[in-house]
Tab-separated table of C-alpha atoms in Angstrom:
chain	number	residue	atom	x	y	z
A	171	UNK	CA	57.963	10.485	-19.207
A	172	UNK	CA	57.166	12.307	-15.993
A	173	UNK	CA	54.419	11.971	-13.424
A	174	UNK	CA	51.979	14.795	-12.781
A	175	UNK	CA	48.850	14.946	-10.676
A	176	UNK	CA	46.075	17.237	-9.511
A	177	UNK	CA	43.395	17.106	-6.823
A	178	UNK	CA	40.177	19.122	-6.934
A	179	UNK	CA	36.787	19.391	-5.246
A	180	UNK	CA	34.135	19.021	-7.939
A	181	UNK	CA	31.400	21.604	-8.159
A	182	UNK	CA	29.037	20.098	-10.687
A	183	UNK	CA	26.953	17.203	-9.413
A	184	UNK	CA	23.765	17.387	-11.467
A	185	UNK	CA	22.575	14.301	-13.287
A	186	UNK	CA	24.007	13.881	-16.789
A	187	UNK	CA	26.771	16.428	-16.397
A	188	UNK	CA	30.537	16.373	-16.219
A	189	UNK	CA	32.132	16.422	-12.786
A	190	UNK	CA	35.668	16.709	-14.099
A	191	UNK	CA	37.331	16.920	-17.494
A	192	UNK	CA	40.974	15.904	-17.913
A	193	UNK	CA	42.344	17.789	-20.897
A	194	UNK	CA	45.428	16.785	-22.874
A	195	UNK	CA	47.750	19.503	-24.055
A	196	UNK	CA	47.634	20.832	-27.584
A	197	UNK	CA	50.821	18.998	-28.434
A	198	UNK	CA	51.051	16.334	-25.763
A	199	UNK	CA	49.244	13.129	-25.009
A	200	UNK	CA	48.981	11.747	-21.515
A	201	UNK	CA	48.667	8.322	-19.946
A	202	UNK	CA	46.166	8.255	-17.096
A	203	UNK	CA	47.575	6.146	-14.263
A	204	UNK	CA	44.874	6.536	-11.636
A	205	UNK	CA	41.767	8.500	-10.801
A	206	UNK	CA	40.430	8.660	-7.254
A	207	UNK	CA	37.045	9.735	-5.914
A	208	UNK	CA	35.683	10.301	-2.396
A	209	UNK	CA	32.225	11.816	-2.024
A	210	UNK	CA	31.537	14.699	0.291
A	211	UNK	CA	27.840	14.218	1.058
A	212	UNK	CA	25.578	11.359	2.044
A	213	UNK	CA	24.226	11.028	-1.487
A	214	UNK	CA	24.244	7.754	-3.377
A	215	UNK	CA	26.371	8.543	-6.397
A	216	UNK	CA	26.986	6.902	-9.746
A	217	UNK	CA	29.961	8.027	-11.775
A	218	UNK	CA	31.219	7.017	-15.188
A	219	UNK	CA	34.482	7.648	-16.938
A	220	UNK	CA	35.091	7.977	-20.631
A	221	UNK	CA	35.776	10.170	-23.627
A	222	UNK	CA	33.045	12.765	-24.135
A	223	UNK	CA	31.188	12.847	-27.414
A	224	UNK	CA	32.076	16.536	-27.594
A	225	UNK	CA	34.684	18.036	-25.345
A	226	UNK	CA	33.978	21.122	-23.294
A	227	UNK	CA	34.616	24.617	-24.609
A	228	UNK	CA	36.337	27.461	-22.795
A	229	UNK	CA	37.154	25.368	-19.754
A	230	UNK	CA	38.388	26.969	-16.574
A	231	UNK	CA	41.387	24.723	-16.255
A	232	UNK	CA	44.155	24.081	-13.749
A	233	UNK	CA	47.452	22.643	-14.947
A	234	UNK	CA	48.712	19.473	-13.310
A	235	UNK	CA	51.496	19.537	-10.721
A	236	UNK	CA	54.779	17.672	-11.045
A	237	UNK	CA	55.170	14.903	-8.487
A	238	UNK	CA	58.918	15.200	-8.926
A	239	UNK	CA	59.682	18.599	-7.458
A	240	UNK	CA	62.994	18.622	-9.265
A	241	UNK	CA	61.204	18.462	-12.597
A	242	UNK	CA	61.007	22.072	-13.633
A	243	UNK	CA	59.212	21.330	-16.897
A	244	UNK	CA	55.566	22.277	-16.563
A	245	UNK	CA	52.872	19.733	-17.250
A	246	UNK	CA	50.598	20.038	-20.245
A	247	UNK	CA	47.551	18.204	-18.965
A	248	UNK	CA	44.881	20.152	-17.124
A	249	UNK	CA	41.763	19.537	-15.091
A	250	UNK	CA	38.534	21.515	-15.512
A	251	UNK	CA	35.424	21.701	-13.359
A	252	UNK	CA	33.541	24.449	-15.190
A	253	UNK	CA	33.140	25.403	-18.833
A	254	UNK	CA	31.489	27.866	-21.115
A	255	UNK	CA	29.792	24.844	-22.636
A	256	UNK	CA	30.315	21.595	-20.819
A	257	UNK	CA	31.390	18.335	-22.420
A	258	UNK	CA	28.713	15.935	-23.563
A	259	UNK	CA	28.082	12.428	-22.355
A	260	UNK	CA	30.419	9.670	-23.558
A	261	UNK	CA	28.825	7.247	-25.994
A	262	UNK	CA	30.178	4.468	-23.798
A	263	UNK	CA	31.882	4.479	-20.447
A	264	UNK	CA	35.130	2.675	-19.791
A	265	UNK	CA	34.512	2.639	-16.045
A	266	UNK	CA	31.436	3.017	-13.853
A	267	UNK	CA	31.049	2.996	-10.113
A	268	UNK	CA	28.145	3.206	-7.707
A	269	UNK	CA	28.907	4.647	-4.303
A	270	UNK	CA	26.680	4.406	-1.226
A	271	UNK	CA	25.104	7.395	0.489
A	272	UNK	CA	28.015	7.627	2.905
A	273	UNK	CA	30.318	10.593	3.280
A	274	UNK	CA	33.830	9.486	2.462
A	275	UNK	CA	32.814	6.563	0.270
A	276	UNK	CA	35.056	6.256	-2.716
A	277	UNK	CA	37.500	4.287	-4.765
A	278	UNK	CA	40.570	4.591	-6.939
A	279	UNK	CA	40.578	3.567	-10.582
A	280	UNK	CA	44.045	2.377	-11.507
A	281	UNK	CA	45.451	1.704	-14.926
A	282	UNK	CA	48.708	-0.242	-14.587
A	283	UNK	CA	49.521	0.149	-18.266
A	284	UNK	CA	48.050	3.608	-18.394
A	285	UNK	CA	44.901	4.772	-20.152
A	286	UNK	CA	46.305	6.738	-23.037
A	287	UNK	CA	44.634	9.907	-24.237
A	288	UNK	CA	45.873	11.660	-27.366
A	289	UNK	CA	46.781	15.327	-27.659
A	290	UNK	CA	43.813	17.726	-27.715
A	291	UNK	CA	41.533	14.910	-26.567
A	292	UNK	CA	39.813	14.882	-23.175
A	293	UNK	CA	38.514	12.399	-20.646
A	294	UNK	CA	35.586	13.025	-18.316
A	295	UNK	CA	34.343	11.882	-14.961
A	296	UNK	CA	30.604	11.925	-15.544
A	297	UNK	CA	27.687	12.304	-13.135
A	298	UNK	CA	25.383	9.560	-14.357
A	299	UNK	CA	22.801	10.465	-11.719
A	300	UNK	CA	22.506	13.440	-9.367
A	301	UNK	CA	25.636	12.941	-7.298
A	302	UNK	CA	27.459	14.328	-4.345
A	303	UNK	CA	30.303	16.699	-4.989
A	304	UNK	CA	33.538	14.856	-4.509
A	305	UNK	CA	37.202	15.216	-3.774
A	306	UNK	CA	38.882	13.780	-6.836
A	307	UNK	CA	42.453	13.392	-7.985
A	308	UNK	CA	44.149	12.042	-11.045
A	309	UNK	CA	47.689	11.025	-11.912
A	310	UNK	CA	49.083	11.205	-15.425
A	311	UNK	CA	52.316	10.273	-17.104
A	312	UNK	CA	53.278	12.713	-19.849
B	229	UNK	CA	71.000	-1.271	-2.515
B	230	UNK	CA	73.906	-0.423	-0.252
B	231	UNK	CA	73.817	1.423	3.028
B	232	UNK	CA	76.336	3.390	4.962
B	233	UNK	CA	78.893	5.885	3.817
B	234	UNK	CA	80.212	4.349	0.629
B	235	UNK	CA	80.785	6.592	-2.346
B	236	UNK	CA	77.719	8.154	-3.822
B	237	UNK	CA	76.859	8.308	-7.466
B	238	UNK	CA	74.331	10.911	-8.438
B	239	UNK	CA	71.991	9.645	-11.087
B	240	UNK	CA	69.558	11.736	-13.091
B	241	UNK	CA	65.916	10.767	-12.805
B	242	UNK	CA	63.398	12.854	-14.716
B	243	UNK	CA	65.285	16.032	-14.003
B	244	UNK	CA	66.089	15.317	-10.386
B	245	UNK	CA	69.498	14.147	-9.215
B	246	UNK	CA	69.398	11.296	-6.757
B	247	UNK	CA	72.017	9.417	-4.882
B	248	UNK	CA	72.389	5.751	-5.627
B	249	UNK	CA	71.816	5.034	-1.951
B	250	UNK	CA	68.139	5.757	-1.436
B	251	UNK	CA	67.196	4.367	1.943
B	252	UNK	CA	63.675	3.868	3.230
B	253	UNK	CA	62.804	5.645	6.433
B	254	UNK	CA	59.544	5.314	8.280
B	255	UNK	CA	58.133	7.099	11.276
B	256	UNK	CA	54.908	7.417	13.206
B	257	UNK	CA	53.741	10.223	15.407
B	258	UNK	CA	50.530	11.191	17.093
B	259	UNK	CA	49.282	14.605	16.106
B	260	UNK	CA	47.729	16.921	18.663
B	261	UNK	CA	43.998	17.520	18.904
B	262	UNK	CA	42.446	19.595	16.162
B	263	UNK	CA	39.107	20.518	17.762
B	264	UNK	CA	37.075	22.634	15.383
B	265	UNK	CA	39.748	24.297	13.340
B	266	UNK	CA	39.621	24.232	9.588
B	267	UNK	CA	41.921	25.358	6.821
B	268	UNK	CA	45.046	24.482	8.792
B	269	UNK	CA	48.122	22.316	8.351
B	270	UNK	CA	48.065	19.079	10.293
B	271	UNK	CA	51.692	18.241	9.765
B	272	UNK	CA	54.597	19.167	7.541
B	273	UNK	CA	57.401	16.975	6.236
B	274	UNK	CA	60.548	18.953	5.571
B	275	UNK	CA	63.817	18.116	3.821
B	276	UNK	CA	67.157	19.419	4.978
B	277	UNK	CA	69.192	21.965	3.004
B	278	UNK	CA	71.303	19.182	1.539
B	279	UNK	CA	69.076	16.154	0.968
B	280	UNK	CA	66.510	15.122	-1.587
B	281	UNK	CA	63.694	12.753	-0.704
B	282	UNK	CA	60.917	10.655	-2.211
B	283	UNK	CA	57.758	10.546	-0.157
B	284	UNK	CA	56.077	7.222	-0.835
B	285	UNK	CA	53.088	7.089	1.467
B	286	UNK	CA	51.192	8.754	4.269
B	287	UNK	CA	48.876	6.685	6.461
B	288	UNK	CA	46.566	8.498	8.799
B	289	UNK	CA	44.533	6.779	11.497
B	290	UNK	CA	42.006	8.667	13.572
B	291	UNK	CA	41.742	8.165	17.281
B	292	UNK	CA	38.985	9.406	19.543
B	293	UNK	CA	37.397	10.964	16.515
B	294	UNK	CA	33.889	12.331	16.661
B	295	UNK	CA	33.879	15.099	14.129
B	296	UNK	CA	31.581	14.800	11.201
B	297	UNK	CA	33.676	15.155	8.131
B	298	UNK	CA	37.221	15.983	7.232
B	299	UNK	CA	38.553	16.832	3.800
B	300	UNK	CA	42.278	16.211	3.779
B	301	UNK	CA	44.763	17.353	1.169
B	302	UNK	CA	48.401	16.707	0.387
B	303	UNK	CA	50.412	19.356	-1.373
B	304	UNK	CA	53.425	21.647	-1.454
B	305	UNK	CA	52.823	24.759	0.651
B	306	UNK	CA	53.061	28.133	-0.982
B	307	UNK	CA	55.508	28.994	1.813
B	308	UNK	CA	57.308	26.470	3.973
B	309	UNK	CA	56.717	26.675	7.704
B	310	UNK	CA	59.156	27.227	10.544
B	311	UNK	CA	58.762	24.306	12.880
B	312	UNK	CA	58.683	25.427	16.510
B	313	UNK	CA	60.150	22.254	17.808
B	314	UNK	CA	61.187	19.081	16.156
B	315	UNK	CA	58.269	16.855	16.907
B	316	UNK	CA	59.857	13.809	15.501
B	317	UNK	CA	62.707	12.804	13.269
B	318	UNK	CA	62.143	9.854	11.047
B	319	UNK	CA	64.587	7.088	11.750
B	320	UNK	CA	65.099	3.984	9.667
B	321	UNK	CA	63.127	1.090	11.086
B	322	UNK	CA	65.944	-1.390	10.724
B	323	UNK	CA	69.674	-1.542	10.112
B	324	UNK	CA	71.540	0.436	12.738
B	325	UNK	CA	74.265	1.063	10.182
B	326	UNK	CA	71.985	3.194	8.061
B	327	UNK	CA	72.629	6.893	8.110
B	328	UNK	CA	70.244	8.828	10.307
B	329	UNK	CA	67.503	10.582	8.423
B	330	UNK	CA	67.616	14.308	7.936
B	331	UNK	CA	63.896	14.524	7.271
B	332	UNK	CA	61.844	16.363	9.873
B	333	UNK	CA	58.133	15.981	10.463
B	334	UNK	CA	56.510	18.709	12.517
B	335	UNK	CA	53.068	19.759	13.720
B	336	UNK	CA	53.903	22.873	15.710
B	337	UNK	CA	55.209	26.040	14.108
B	338	UNK	CA	56.390	29.512	14.945
B	339	UNK	CA	55.340	30.333	11.407
B	340	UNK	CA	52.971	27.745	9.937
B	341	UNK	CA	53.192	26.733	6.304
B	342	UNK	CA	50.731	28.359	3.960
B	343	UNK	CA	48.041	26.566	2.030
B	344	UNK	CA	49.101	24.923	-1.243
B	345	UNK	CA	47.856	26.723	-4.326
B	346	UNK	CA	46.658	23.362	-5.627
B	347	UNK	CA	46.608	19.980	-3.982
B	348	UNK	CA	48.211	16.828	-5.285
B	349	UNK	CA	45.719	14.614	-3.461
B	350	UNK	CA	42.493	15.200	-1.557
B	351	UNK	CA	40.210	12.799	0.241
B	352	UNK	CA	37.137	12.901	2.435
B	353	UNK	CA	37.211	11.093	5.774
B	354	UNK	CA	34.005	10.643	7.714
B	355	UNK	CA	33.021	9.242	11.052
B	356	UNK	CA	30.710	6.290	11.278
B	357	UNK	CA	27.378	7.671	12.369
B	358	UNK	CA	28.182	11.375	12.203
B	359	UNK	CA	27.982	14.047	14.811
B	360	UNK	CA	27.861	13.301	18.519
B	361	UNK	CA	28.066	9.593	18.208
B	362	UNK	CA	30.542	7.210	19.617
B	363	UNK	CA	33.977	8.236	18.545
B	364	UNK	CA	35.138	6.280	15.547
B	365	UNK	CA	38.604	5.079	16.251
B	366	UNK	CA	40.834	3.678	13.622
B	367	UNK	CA	39.425	5.328	10.536
B	368	UNK	CA	42.113	5.167	7.947
B	369	UNK	CA	43.052	7.530	5.181
B	370	UNK	CA	46.018	6.551	3.040
B	371	UNK	CA	47.878	8.437	0.398
B	372	UNK	CA	50.135	6.389	-1.849
B	373	UNK	CA	52.646	7.694	-4.355
B	374	UNK	CA	53.778	4.906	-6.633
B	375	UNK	CA	56.873	6.637	-7.904
B	376	UNK	CA	57.182	8.831	-4.866
B	377	UNK	CA	56.660	12.538	-4.448
B	378	UNK	CA	60.020	14.090	-5.210
B	379	UNK	CA	61.214	16.643	-2.699
B	380	UNK	CA	64.196	18.898	-3.322
B	381	UNK	CA	66.375	20.235	-0.486
B	382	UNK	CA	64.766	22.792	1.830
B	383	UNK	CA	61.274	21.969	0.675
B	384	UNK	CA	58.230	20.462	2.325
B	385	UNK	CA	55.000	18.576	1.879
B	386	UNK	CA	51.978	19.370	4.025
B	387	UNK	CA	48.998	17.344	5.101
B	388	UNK	CA	46.282	19.974	5.158
B	389	UNK	CA	42.894	19.985	6.841
B	390	UNK	CA	40.891	21.606	4.055
B	391	UNK	CA	37.449	21.456	5.622
B	392	UNK	CA	36.178	20.280	8.972
B	393	UNK	CA	32.411	19.968	9.272
B	394	UNK	CA	32.418	19.512	13.020
B	395	UNK	CA	29.973	20.597	15.680
B	396	UNK	CA	31.741	22.983	17.967
B	397	UNK	CA	31.714	22.855	21.710
B	398	UNK	CA	29.234	20.086	22.366
B	399	UNK	CA	31.593	18.081	24.439
B	400	UNK	CA	33.092	16.319	21.490
B	401	UNK	CA	36.287	14.544	22.296
B	402	UNK	CA	39.056	16.091	20.322
B	403	UNK	CA	40.319	14.024	17.446
B	404	UNK	CA	43.826	12.773	17.589
B	405	UNK	CA	45.551	11.402	14.604
B	406	UNK	CA	48.361	8.997	14.168
B	407	UNK	CA	50.373	9.425	11.040
B	408	UNK	CA	52.957	7.179	9.459
B	409	UNK	CA	55.232	8.481	6.758
B	410	UNK	CA	57.462	6.402	4.534
B	411	UNK	CA	60.168	8.316	2.779
B	412	UNK	CA	63.225	7.525	0.697
B	413	UNK	CA	66.153	9.787	1.267
């Protein structure tokens, strides 16, 4: 098992849309260790995290980076901010957070035992209301 | 964990060979004023040609800070910089018998590092009250790496100022930043 991570500035902030989709590889599961959010505008923001009812199609994805520079095996998990067709809202959220209208407000969700996501499955950070764009990062163990 | 110059056993760890004598080093420096620049490196942590390292945390505290909004990122530069002068060498905080660190942290370059293609972490730091208000001292931005960011010899990690929504030239005091780096090497 190796640790990979990725940080991105979200672009989608509209109500009831995905801010970020974390996509497992075709043949590899991942264990989500943490997900961090800091908002970039003075906009009260409500985010949720969970498995989308339908995952996004044709995502523009970025592969995670190894935190161990000596690990030359590429990661399989990817993050996506835009899609041909975006993911749909999770039936239920596993985490929700409300952030004040303060630039820089944020938090880190941590999962000491890991939040395990199976191969080909995805996990979304969801804009429950119209949110601020945010600097986000996530750490996975593959 | 032993210190000093006893024999070293190299152990594999997820593809990276480490010595059995990882020692924690910690250092703090004050970075120079940034003013209104954006898209620049704030500091770079470099390994020597012979040593590996595990970066465990970066703590950044603002001082005399009146800019509106910073977005900070941590990542591996596309090209490592050439540090103009060694601005500080991280020494172990305790144990005078510990080997001196070979890690260099710099904030002044003849050739600056280039922006990482992708960042490992990014965070937004904001002043209290926004533009042209009393400088907000002591704002803290911390980056933690539970298992450490592995660094191979002759590599580097940069703390990058991604965006800087400041108001230029209105008599704003320049922000200074203290940074503490913990690193195993």
